[in-house]
Coordinates of C-alpha atoms in Angstrom, one line a residue:
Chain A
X1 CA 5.8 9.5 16.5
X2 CA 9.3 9.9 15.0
X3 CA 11.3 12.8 16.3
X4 CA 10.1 15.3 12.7
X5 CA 6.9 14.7 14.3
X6 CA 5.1 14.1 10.6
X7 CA 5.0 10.3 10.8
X8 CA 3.6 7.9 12.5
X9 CA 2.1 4.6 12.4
X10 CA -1.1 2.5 13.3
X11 CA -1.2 -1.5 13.5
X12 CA -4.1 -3.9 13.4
X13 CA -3.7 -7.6 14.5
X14 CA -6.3 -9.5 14.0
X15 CA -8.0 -12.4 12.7
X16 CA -10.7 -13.2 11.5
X17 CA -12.5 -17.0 11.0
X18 CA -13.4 -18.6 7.4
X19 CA -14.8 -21.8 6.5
X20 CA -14.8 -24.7 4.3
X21 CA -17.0 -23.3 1.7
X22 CA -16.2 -21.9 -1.5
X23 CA -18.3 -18.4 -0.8
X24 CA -16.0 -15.3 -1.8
X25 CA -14.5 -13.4 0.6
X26 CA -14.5 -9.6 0.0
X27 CA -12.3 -6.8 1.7
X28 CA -13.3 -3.0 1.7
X29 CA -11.0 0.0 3.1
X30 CA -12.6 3.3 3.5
X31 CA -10.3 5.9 4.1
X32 CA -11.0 9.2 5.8
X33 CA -12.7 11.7 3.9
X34 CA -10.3 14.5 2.2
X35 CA -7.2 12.6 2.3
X36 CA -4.8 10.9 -0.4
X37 CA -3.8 7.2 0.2
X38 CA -2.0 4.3 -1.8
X39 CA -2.8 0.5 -0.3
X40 CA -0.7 -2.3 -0.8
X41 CA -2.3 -5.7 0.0
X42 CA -0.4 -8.8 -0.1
X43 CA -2.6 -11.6 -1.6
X44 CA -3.2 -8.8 -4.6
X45 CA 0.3 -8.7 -5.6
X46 CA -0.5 -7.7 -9.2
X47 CA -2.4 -4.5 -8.1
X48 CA 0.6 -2.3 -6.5
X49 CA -0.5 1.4 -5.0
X50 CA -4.3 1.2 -5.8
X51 CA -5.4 5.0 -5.0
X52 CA -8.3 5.9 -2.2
X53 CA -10.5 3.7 -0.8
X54 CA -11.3 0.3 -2.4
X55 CA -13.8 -3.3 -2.3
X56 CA -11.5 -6.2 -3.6
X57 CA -12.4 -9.7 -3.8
X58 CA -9.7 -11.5 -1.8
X59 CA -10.4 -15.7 -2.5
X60 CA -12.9 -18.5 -1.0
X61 CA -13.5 -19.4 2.5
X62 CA -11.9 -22.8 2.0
X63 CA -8.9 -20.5 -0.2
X64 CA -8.0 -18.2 2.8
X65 CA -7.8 -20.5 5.3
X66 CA -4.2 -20.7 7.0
X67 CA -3.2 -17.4 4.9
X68 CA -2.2 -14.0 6.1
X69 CA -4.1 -10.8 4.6
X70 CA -1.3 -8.0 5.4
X71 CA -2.7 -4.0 4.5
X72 CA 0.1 -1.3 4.0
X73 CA -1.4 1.7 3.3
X74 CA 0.2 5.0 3.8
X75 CA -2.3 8.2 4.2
X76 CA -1.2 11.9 3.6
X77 CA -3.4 14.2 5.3
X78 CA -4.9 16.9 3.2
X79 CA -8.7 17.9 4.4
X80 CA -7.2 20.5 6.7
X81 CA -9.2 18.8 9.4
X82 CA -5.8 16.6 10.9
X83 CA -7.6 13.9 11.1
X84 CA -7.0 10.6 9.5
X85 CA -8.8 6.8 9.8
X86 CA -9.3 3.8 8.1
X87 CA -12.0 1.3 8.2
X88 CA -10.9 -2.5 7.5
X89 CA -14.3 -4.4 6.5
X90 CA -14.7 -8.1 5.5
X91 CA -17.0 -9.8 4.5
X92 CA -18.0 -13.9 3.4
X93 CA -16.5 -15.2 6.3
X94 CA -18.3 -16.8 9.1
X95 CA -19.3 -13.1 10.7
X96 CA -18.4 -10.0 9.3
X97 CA -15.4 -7.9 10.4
X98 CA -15.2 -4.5 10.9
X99 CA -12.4 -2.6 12.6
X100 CA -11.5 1.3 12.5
X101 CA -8.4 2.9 13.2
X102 CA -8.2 6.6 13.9
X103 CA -4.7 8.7 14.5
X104 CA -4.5 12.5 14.3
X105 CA -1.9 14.5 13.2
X106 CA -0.1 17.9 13.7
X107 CA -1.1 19.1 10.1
X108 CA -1.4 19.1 6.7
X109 CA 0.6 17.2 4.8
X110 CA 1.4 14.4 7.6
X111 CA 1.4 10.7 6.6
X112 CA 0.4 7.7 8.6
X113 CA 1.0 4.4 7.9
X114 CA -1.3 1.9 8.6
X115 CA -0.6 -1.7 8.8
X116 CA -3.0 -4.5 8.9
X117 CA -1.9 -8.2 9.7
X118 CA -5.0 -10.2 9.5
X119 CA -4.7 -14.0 9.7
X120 CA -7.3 -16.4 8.7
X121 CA -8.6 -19.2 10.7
Chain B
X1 CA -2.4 46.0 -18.3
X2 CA -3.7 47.2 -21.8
X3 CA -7.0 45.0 -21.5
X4 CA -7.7 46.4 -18.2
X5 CA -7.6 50.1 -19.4
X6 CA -9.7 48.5 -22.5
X7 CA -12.6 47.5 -20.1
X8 CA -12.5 50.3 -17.9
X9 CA -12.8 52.7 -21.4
X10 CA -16.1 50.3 -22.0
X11 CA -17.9 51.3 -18.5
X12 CA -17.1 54.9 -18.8
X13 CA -19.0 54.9 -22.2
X14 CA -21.8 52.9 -20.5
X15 CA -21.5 55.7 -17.8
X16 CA -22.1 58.1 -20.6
X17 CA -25.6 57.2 -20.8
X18 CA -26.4 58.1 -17.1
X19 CA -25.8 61.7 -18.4
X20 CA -28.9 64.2 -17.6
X21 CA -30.7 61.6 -15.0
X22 CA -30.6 62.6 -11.2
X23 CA -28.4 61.8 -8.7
X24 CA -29.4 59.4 -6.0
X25 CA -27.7 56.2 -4.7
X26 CA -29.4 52.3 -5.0
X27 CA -30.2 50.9 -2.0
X28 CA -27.3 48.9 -1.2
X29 CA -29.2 46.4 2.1
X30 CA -30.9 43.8 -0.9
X31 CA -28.1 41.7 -2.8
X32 CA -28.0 38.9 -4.9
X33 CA -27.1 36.8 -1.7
X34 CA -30.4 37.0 -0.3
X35 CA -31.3 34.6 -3.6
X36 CA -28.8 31.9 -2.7
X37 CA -30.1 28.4 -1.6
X38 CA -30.7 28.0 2.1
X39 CA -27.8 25.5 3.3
X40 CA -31.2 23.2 4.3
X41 CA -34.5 23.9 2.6
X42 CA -36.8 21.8 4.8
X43 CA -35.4 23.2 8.2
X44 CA -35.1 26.6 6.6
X45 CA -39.1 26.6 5.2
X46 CA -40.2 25.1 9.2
X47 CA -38.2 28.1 10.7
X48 CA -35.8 25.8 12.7
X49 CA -32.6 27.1 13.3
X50 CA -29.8 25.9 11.2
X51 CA -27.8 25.0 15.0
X52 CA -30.4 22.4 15.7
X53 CA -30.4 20.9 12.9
X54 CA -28.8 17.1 13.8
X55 CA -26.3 16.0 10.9
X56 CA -25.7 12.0 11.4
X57 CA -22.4 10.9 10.1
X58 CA -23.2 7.4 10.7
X59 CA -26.3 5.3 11.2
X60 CA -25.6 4.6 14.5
X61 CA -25.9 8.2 15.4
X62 CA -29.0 8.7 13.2
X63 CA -30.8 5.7 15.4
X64 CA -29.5 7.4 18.9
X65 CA -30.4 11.2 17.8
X66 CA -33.8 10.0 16.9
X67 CA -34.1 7.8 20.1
X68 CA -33.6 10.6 22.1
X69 CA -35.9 13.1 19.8
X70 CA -39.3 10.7 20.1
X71 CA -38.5 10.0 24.1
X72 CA -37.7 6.4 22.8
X73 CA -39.6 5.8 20.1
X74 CA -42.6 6.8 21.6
X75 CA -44.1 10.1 20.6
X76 CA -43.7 12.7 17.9
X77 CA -40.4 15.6 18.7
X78 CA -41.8 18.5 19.2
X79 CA -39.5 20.2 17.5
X80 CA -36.9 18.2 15.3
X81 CA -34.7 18.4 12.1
X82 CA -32.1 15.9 10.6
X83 CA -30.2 16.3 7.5
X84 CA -27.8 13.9 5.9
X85 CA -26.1 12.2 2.8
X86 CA -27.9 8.9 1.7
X87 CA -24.5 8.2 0.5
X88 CA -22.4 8.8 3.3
X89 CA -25.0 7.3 5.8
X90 CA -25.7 4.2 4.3
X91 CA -22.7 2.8 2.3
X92 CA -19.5 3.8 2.3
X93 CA -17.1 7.0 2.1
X94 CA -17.1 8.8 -1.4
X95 CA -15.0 11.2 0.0
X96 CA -11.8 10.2 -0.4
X97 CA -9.3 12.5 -2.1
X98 CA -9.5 10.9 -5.4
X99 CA -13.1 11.2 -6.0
X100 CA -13.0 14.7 -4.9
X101 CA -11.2 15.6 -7.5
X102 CA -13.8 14.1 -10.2
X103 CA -16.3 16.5 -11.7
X104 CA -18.2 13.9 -13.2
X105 CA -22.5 14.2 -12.6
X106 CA -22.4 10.6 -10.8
X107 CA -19.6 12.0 -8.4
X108 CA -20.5 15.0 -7.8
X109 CA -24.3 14.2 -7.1
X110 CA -23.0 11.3 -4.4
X111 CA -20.9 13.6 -2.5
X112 CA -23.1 16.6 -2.7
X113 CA -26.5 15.1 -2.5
X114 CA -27.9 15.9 1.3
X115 CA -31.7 15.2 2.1
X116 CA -33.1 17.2 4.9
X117 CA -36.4 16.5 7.1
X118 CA -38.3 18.6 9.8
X119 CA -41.1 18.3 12.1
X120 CA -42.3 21.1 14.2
X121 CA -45.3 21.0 16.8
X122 CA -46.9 24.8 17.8
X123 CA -48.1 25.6 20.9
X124 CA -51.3 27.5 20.8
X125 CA -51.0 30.7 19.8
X126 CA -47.8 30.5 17.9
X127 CA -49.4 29.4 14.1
X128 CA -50.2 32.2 11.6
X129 CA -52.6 33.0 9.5
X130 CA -51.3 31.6 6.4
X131 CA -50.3 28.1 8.0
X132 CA -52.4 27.3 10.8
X133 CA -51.6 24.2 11.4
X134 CA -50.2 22.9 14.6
X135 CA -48.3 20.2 12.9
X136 CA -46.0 21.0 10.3
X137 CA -43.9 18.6 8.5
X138 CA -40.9 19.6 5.6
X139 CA -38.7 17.9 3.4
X140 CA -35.7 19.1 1.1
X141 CA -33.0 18.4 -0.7
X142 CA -29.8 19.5 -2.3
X143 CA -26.6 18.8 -4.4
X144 CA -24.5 19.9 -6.8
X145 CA -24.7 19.2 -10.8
X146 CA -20.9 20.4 -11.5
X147 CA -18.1 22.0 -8.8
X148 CA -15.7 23.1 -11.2
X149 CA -12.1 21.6 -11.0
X150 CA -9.4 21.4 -8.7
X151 CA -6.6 24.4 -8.8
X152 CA -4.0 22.4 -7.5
X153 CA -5.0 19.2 -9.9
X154 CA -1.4 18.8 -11.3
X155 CA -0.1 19.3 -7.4
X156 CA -2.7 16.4 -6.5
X157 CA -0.5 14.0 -8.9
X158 CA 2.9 14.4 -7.9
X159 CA 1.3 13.8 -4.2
X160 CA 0.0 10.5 -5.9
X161 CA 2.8 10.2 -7.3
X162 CA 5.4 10.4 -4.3
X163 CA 3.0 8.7 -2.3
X164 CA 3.2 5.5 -4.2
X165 CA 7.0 5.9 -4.3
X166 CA 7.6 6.2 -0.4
X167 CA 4.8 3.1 0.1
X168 CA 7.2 1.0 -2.5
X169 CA 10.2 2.2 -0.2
X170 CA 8.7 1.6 2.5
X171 CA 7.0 -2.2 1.6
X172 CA 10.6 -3.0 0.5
X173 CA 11.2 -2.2 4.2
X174 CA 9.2 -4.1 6.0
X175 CA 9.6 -7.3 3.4
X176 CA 13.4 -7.3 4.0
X177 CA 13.2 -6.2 7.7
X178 CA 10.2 -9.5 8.0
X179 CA 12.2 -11.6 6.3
X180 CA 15.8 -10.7 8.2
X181 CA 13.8 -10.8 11.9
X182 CA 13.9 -14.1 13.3
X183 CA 11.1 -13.6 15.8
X184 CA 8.3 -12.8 13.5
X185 CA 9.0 -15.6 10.8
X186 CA 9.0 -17.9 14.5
X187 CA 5.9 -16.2 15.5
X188 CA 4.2 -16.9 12.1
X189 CA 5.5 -20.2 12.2
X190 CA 4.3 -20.9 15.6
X191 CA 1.1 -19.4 14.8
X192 CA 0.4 -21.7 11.7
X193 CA 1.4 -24.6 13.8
X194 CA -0.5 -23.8 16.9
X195 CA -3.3 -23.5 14.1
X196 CA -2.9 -26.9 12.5
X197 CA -2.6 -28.5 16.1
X198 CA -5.7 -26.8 16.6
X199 CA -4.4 -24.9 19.8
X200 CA -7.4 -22.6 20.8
X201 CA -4.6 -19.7 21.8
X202 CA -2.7 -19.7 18.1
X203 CA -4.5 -16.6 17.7
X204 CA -3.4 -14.5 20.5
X205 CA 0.0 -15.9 20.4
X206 CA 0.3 -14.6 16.6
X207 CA -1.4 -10.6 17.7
X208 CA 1.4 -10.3 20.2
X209 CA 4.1 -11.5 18.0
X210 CA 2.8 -9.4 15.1
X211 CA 2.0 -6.4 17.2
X212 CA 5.4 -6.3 18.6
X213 CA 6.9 -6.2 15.1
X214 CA 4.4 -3.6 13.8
X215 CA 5.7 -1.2 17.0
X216 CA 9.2 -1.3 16.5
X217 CA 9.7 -1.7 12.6
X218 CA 7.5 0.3 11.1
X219 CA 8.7 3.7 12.8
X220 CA 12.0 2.8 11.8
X221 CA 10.9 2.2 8.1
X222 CA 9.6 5.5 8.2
X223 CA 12.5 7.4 10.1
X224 CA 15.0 6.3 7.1
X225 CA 12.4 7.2 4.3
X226 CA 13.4 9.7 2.4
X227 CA 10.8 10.4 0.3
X228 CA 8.0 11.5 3.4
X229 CA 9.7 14.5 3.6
X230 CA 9.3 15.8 0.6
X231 CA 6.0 14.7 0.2
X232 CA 5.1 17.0 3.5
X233 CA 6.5 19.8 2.1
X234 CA 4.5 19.1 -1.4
X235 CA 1.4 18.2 0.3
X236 CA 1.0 21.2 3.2
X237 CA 0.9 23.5 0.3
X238 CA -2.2 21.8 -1.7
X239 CA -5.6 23.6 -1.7
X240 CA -9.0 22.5 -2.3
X241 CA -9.8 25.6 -4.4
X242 CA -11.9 24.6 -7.1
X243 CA -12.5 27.4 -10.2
X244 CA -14.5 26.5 -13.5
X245 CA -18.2 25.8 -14.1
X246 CA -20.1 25.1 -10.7
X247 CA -23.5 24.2 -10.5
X248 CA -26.4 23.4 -8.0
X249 CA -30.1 22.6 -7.1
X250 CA -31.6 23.0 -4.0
X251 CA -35.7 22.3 -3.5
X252 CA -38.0 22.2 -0.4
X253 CA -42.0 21.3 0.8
X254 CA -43.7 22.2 4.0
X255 CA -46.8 20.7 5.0
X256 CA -49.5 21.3 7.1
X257 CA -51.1 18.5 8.7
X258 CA -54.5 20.9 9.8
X259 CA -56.4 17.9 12.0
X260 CA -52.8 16.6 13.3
X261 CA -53.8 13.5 11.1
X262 CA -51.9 11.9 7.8
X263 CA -54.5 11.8 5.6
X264 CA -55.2 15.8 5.8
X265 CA -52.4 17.9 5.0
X266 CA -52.1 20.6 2.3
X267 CA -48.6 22.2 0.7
X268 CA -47.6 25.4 3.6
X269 CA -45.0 26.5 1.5
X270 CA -42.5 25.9 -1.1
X271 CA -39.4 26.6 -2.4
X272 CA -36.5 25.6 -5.2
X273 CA -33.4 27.5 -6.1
X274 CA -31.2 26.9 -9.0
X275 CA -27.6 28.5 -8.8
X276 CA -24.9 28.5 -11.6
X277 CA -21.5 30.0 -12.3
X278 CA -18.4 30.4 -13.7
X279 CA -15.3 31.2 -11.8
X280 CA -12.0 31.6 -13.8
X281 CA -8.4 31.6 -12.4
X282 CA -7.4 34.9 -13.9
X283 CA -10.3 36.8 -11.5
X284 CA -13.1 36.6 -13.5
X285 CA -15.7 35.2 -12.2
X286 CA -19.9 35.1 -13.0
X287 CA -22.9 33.8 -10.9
X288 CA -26.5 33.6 -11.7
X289 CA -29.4 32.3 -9.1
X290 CA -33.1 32.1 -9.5
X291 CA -35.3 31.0 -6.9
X292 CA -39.4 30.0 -6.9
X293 CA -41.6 30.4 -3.8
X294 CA -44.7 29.5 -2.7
X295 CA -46.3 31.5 -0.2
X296 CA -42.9 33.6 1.3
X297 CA -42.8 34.6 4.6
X298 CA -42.2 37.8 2.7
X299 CA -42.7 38.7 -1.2
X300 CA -39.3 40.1 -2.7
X301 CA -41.0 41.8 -4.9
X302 CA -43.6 43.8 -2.4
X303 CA -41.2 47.0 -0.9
X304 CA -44.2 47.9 1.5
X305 CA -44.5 44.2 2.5
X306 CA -48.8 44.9 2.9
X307 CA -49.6 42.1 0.6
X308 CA -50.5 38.7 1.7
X309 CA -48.6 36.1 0.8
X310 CA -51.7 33.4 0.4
X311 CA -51.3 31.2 -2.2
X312 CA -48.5 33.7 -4.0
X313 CA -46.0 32.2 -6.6
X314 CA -43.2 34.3 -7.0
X315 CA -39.8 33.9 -8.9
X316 CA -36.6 35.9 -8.3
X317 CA -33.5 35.6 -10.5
X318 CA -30.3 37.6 -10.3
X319 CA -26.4 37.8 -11.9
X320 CA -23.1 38.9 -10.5
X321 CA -20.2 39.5 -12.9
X322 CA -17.0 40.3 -11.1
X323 CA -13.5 40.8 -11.7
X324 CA -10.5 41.1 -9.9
X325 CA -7.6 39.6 -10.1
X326 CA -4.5 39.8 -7.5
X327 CA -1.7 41.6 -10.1
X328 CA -4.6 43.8 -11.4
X329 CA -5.4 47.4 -11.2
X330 CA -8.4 47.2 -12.4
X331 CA -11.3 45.9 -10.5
X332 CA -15.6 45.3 -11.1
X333 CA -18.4 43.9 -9.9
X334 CA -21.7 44.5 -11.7
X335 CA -25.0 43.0 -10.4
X336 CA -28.4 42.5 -11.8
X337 CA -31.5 41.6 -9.4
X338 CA -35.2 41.0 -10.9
X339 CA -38.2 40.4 -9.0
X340 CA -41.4 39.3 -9.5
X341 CA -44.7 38.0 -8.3
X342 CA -45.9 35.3 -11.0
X343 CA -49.9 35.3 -10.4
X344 CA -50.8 38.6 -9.0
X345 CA -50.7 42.1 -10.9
X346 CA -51.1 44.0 -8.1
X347 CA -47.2 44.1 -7.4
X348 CA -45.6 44.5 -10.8
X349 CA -41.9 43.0 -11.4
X350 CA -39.2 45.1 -10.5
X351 CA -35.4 45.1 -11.4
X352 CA -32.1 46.6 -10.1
X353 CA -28.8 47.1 -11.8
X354 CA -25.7 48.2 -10.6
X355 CA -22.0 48.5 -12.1
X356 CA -18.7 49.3 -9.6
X357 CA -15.7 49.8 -11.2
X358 CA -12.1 51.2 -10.0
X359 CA -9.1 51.7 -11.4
X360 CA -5.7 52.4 -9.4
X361 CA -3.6 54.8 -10.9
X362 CA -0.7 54.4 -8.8
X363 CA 0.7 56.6 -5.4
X364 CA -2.1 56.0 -4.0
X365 CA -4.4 57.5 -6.3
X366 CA -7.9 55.1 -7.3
X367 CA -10.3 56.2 -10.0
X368 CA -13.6 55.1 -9.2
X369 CA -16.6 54.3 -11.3
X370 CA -20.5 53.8 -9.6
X371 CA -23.8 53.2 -12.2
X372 CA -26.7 52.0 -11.0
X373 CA -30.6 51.7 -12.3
X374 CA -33.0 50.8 -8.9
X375 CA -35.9 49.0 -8.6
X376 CA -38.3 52.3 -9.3
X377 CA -36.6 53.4 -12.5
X378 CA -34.4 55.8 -11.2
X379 CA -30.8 55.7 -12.7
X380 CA -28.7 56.6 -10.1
X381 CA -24.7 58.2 -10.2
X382 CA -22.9 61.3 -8.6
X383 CA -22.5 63.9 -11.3
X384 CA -22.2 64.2 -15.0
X385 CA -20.0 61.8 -16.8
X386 CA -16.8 63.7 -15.1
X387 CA -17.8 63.5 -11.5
X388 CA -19.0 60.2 -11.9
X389 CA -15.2 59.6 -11.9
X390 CA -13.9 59.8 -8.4
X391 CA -10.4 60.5 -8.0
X392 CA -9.5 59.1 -4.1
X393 CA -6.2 60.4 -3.3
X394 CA -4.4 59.0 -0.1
X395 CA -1.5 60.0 2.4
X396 CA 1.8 58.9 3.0
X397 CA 3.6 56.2 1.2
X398 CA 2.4 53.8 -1.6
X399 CA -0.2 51.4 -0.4
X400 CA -3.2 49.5 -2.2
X401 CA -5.9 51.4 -1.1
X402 CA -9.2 49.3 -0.3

């Protein structure tokens, strides 16, 4: 955590395996409950700052293969409870993916980021 | 200020006609709270306390509470209760800050809506009269129909709205810091070559190169924002308050099960609630609750609590005007209770009315206004129309007197 103590951060690496079908691939980001958050996601380059949490159709299997889904998303903490997460979910893939990150904070009004890098193979 | 002295003029002429009844004083242990909804109608109609009821977050925890509650799946709890949000439980979070600040039906019914469930299994000698069953079995639910709107609405968009400005900062960042850092373009490159080669460890080459980059750059993104920092100081000051129209709907059913067998139960007891209001952001503020029962534990309506409760309906209703507003010097609260039993004469509907108003004149000095009509009849006050005016007069230096 930086020295003013109200940022910090929270990286996911991952990746996760498609096929060579042409079955959609979906991603969902719940955010924690209470909070305010703004997500920027790479392969949606037209959609810029999309508020809470969100289900986005991302491509086909055979589409995503050899791409990189990266997840910016920067959570203020307002519920009062200092607690903030975010739950990464995809689905269409071979399996689905679920992966949530948790990061508590000194109080309201904190932001986290969260970064996601998640490559497709 | 002029208003205020306006209103207060309007319950000293409604004290007027309390002139030539008899003093006396309403009894002040029954309020309109006792109406209010149970926070779980099943668990609160099997006599379960509300700390052991089990609230799941998560299915996972639903299956494991469960698990332990039937000994593994394989008996009946003796004594049990669960209540959760289909919503929450099921799919995903509605709770986010941006659908909390809808007042939509749809939104408000997903985020409010909680179903609640109870089993309860008597030793002998603890059923009653009226439920003699050994087995009982309740369901309930509740949720909200409107929740008024956020106080800090406005605040909530210039959050949104510095929020999206630092992420923009901040993505420009990481793009020119991703593009400008040698090591993660080789690592991606590496990765996507490993990949085509087919290299089995591509994968957890790329996490450690990508991981390494998310460690270092991003805190230094966010050290040289300069937007977070206002945002904190915008942000630690936003309340949840919510004032305008609220509404909600609570309902329970207990059942016997007499033989300890499915197919022979009969309706124990019963219960729905209905609440509404209207609080205002100048200090007004109203509430109205109404409640049906099936066979109470006790009958609101029944002072000397001597008549059975066996197959009684009964339905209490109640309002609560109040006003008081921080800059203020006048303050009231007025509050109407009405009682009945709907299929049995013997105890007759009742109502209570009371009126509490107070004025503060300055250095210290409060005029205060009581009216109140009880349950029997009698109007109740503390003089004629003059002495039903207290004048409380304190010590010392200027302070608001309570």
């Amino acid at each position: 955590m930086p020295d003013n103590q109200s940022t910090s951060t929270v990286a996911v690496v991952d990746v996760y395996s498609v096929n060579d079908t042409d079955d959609k691939v979906t991603l969902t980001l719940n955010m924690s409950d209470g909070d305010s958050s703004v997500t920027n996601i790479n392969l949606l380059p037209g959609e810029p700052g999309i508020v809470g949490s969100l289900t986005r159709l991302l491509g086909t299997n055979k589409g995503l293969k050899g791409q990189t889904l990266t997840v910016t998303t920067l959570v203020i903490e307002l519920s009062g409870n200092d607690d903030t997460s975010m739950t990464i979910v995809i689905n269409g893939g071979k399996e689905k993916y679920s992966h949530k990150s948790e990061k508590s904070v000194i109080g309201q009004g904190d932001s986290v980021l969260y970064t996601a890098d998640i490559a497709f193979i | 200020m002029k208003k205020s002295v306006r209103i207060a003029a309007v319950f000293l002429l409604i004290g007027s006609a309390a002139l030539g009844q008899s003093p006396g004083s309403t009894d002040t242990t029954i309020t309109l709270d006792l109406l209010r909804a149970p926070s779980s109608p099943a668990v609160n109609l099997l006599g379960i306390a509300p700390s052991d009821i089990e609230k799941p977050s998560d299915l996972s925890a639903f299956r494991l509470s469960l698990n332990q509650a039937t000994n593994n799946f394989t008996q009946l709890p003796k004594s049990y209760a669960v209540e959760f949000n289909p919503w929450l439980l099921f799919s995903d979070s509605n709770r986010t800050i941006d659908r909390l600040r809808k007042n939509d039906f749809v939104n408000n019914f997903k985020q409010s809506f909680t179903l609640s469930a109870g089993i309860r299994n008597l030793d002998a000698g603890e059923e009653d009269s009226l439920s003699p069953a050994k087995t009982k079995v309740a369901f309930g639910f509740k949720f909200s129909i409107a929740r008024g709107t956020l106080v800090d609405d406005k605040l909530l968009d210039t959050i949104i709205g510095m929020q999206k400005l630092a992420l923009k900062e901040i993505q420009v960042g990481i793009d020119s810091l991703i593009s400008s850092d040698p090591a993660y373009k080789s690592a991606v490159a590496k990765f996507h070559s490993f990949h085509d080669a087919g290299l089995n460890d591509s994968a957890e080459f790329y996490q450690k190169a990508a991981a390494s980059r998310h460690e270092v750059l991003n805190l230094q993104i966010l050290d040289l924002n300069q937007t977070l920092p206002l945002l904190k100081s915008k942000a630690a000051g936003f309340q949840m308050r919510r004032t305008g129209f609220k509404a909600d709907v609570a309902g329970g059913l207990a059942l016997d099960f007499l033989e300890e067998r499915f197919s022979d139960s009969r309706v124990a007891k019963a219960g729905a609630w209905a609440t509404a209001g209207y609080e205002g952001r100048t200090g007004w503020a109203f509430l109205a609750l109404g409640r049906y029962l099936f066979q109470p534990d006790k009958i609101f309506a029944d002072k000397s609590g001597t008549v059975s409760s066996a197959n009684i309906h009964t339905l209490d209703g109640g309002a609560r005007l109040i006003y008081s507003a921080p800059q203020s010097r006048f303050s009231l609260s007025s509050e109407l209770i009405y009682r009945s039993v709907l299929n049995k004469s013997a105890v007759p509907s009742s109502w209570r009315f009371t009126v509490n108003a107070d004025y503060d004149i300055g250095q210290n000095r409060k005029l205060t206004f009581a009216f109140g009509r009880d349950f029997d009849g009698t109007v109740s006050r503390t003089g004629n129309l003059i002495a039903a005016l207290n004048l409380l007069v304190g010590f010392g230096n200027s302070k608001k007197l309570q």
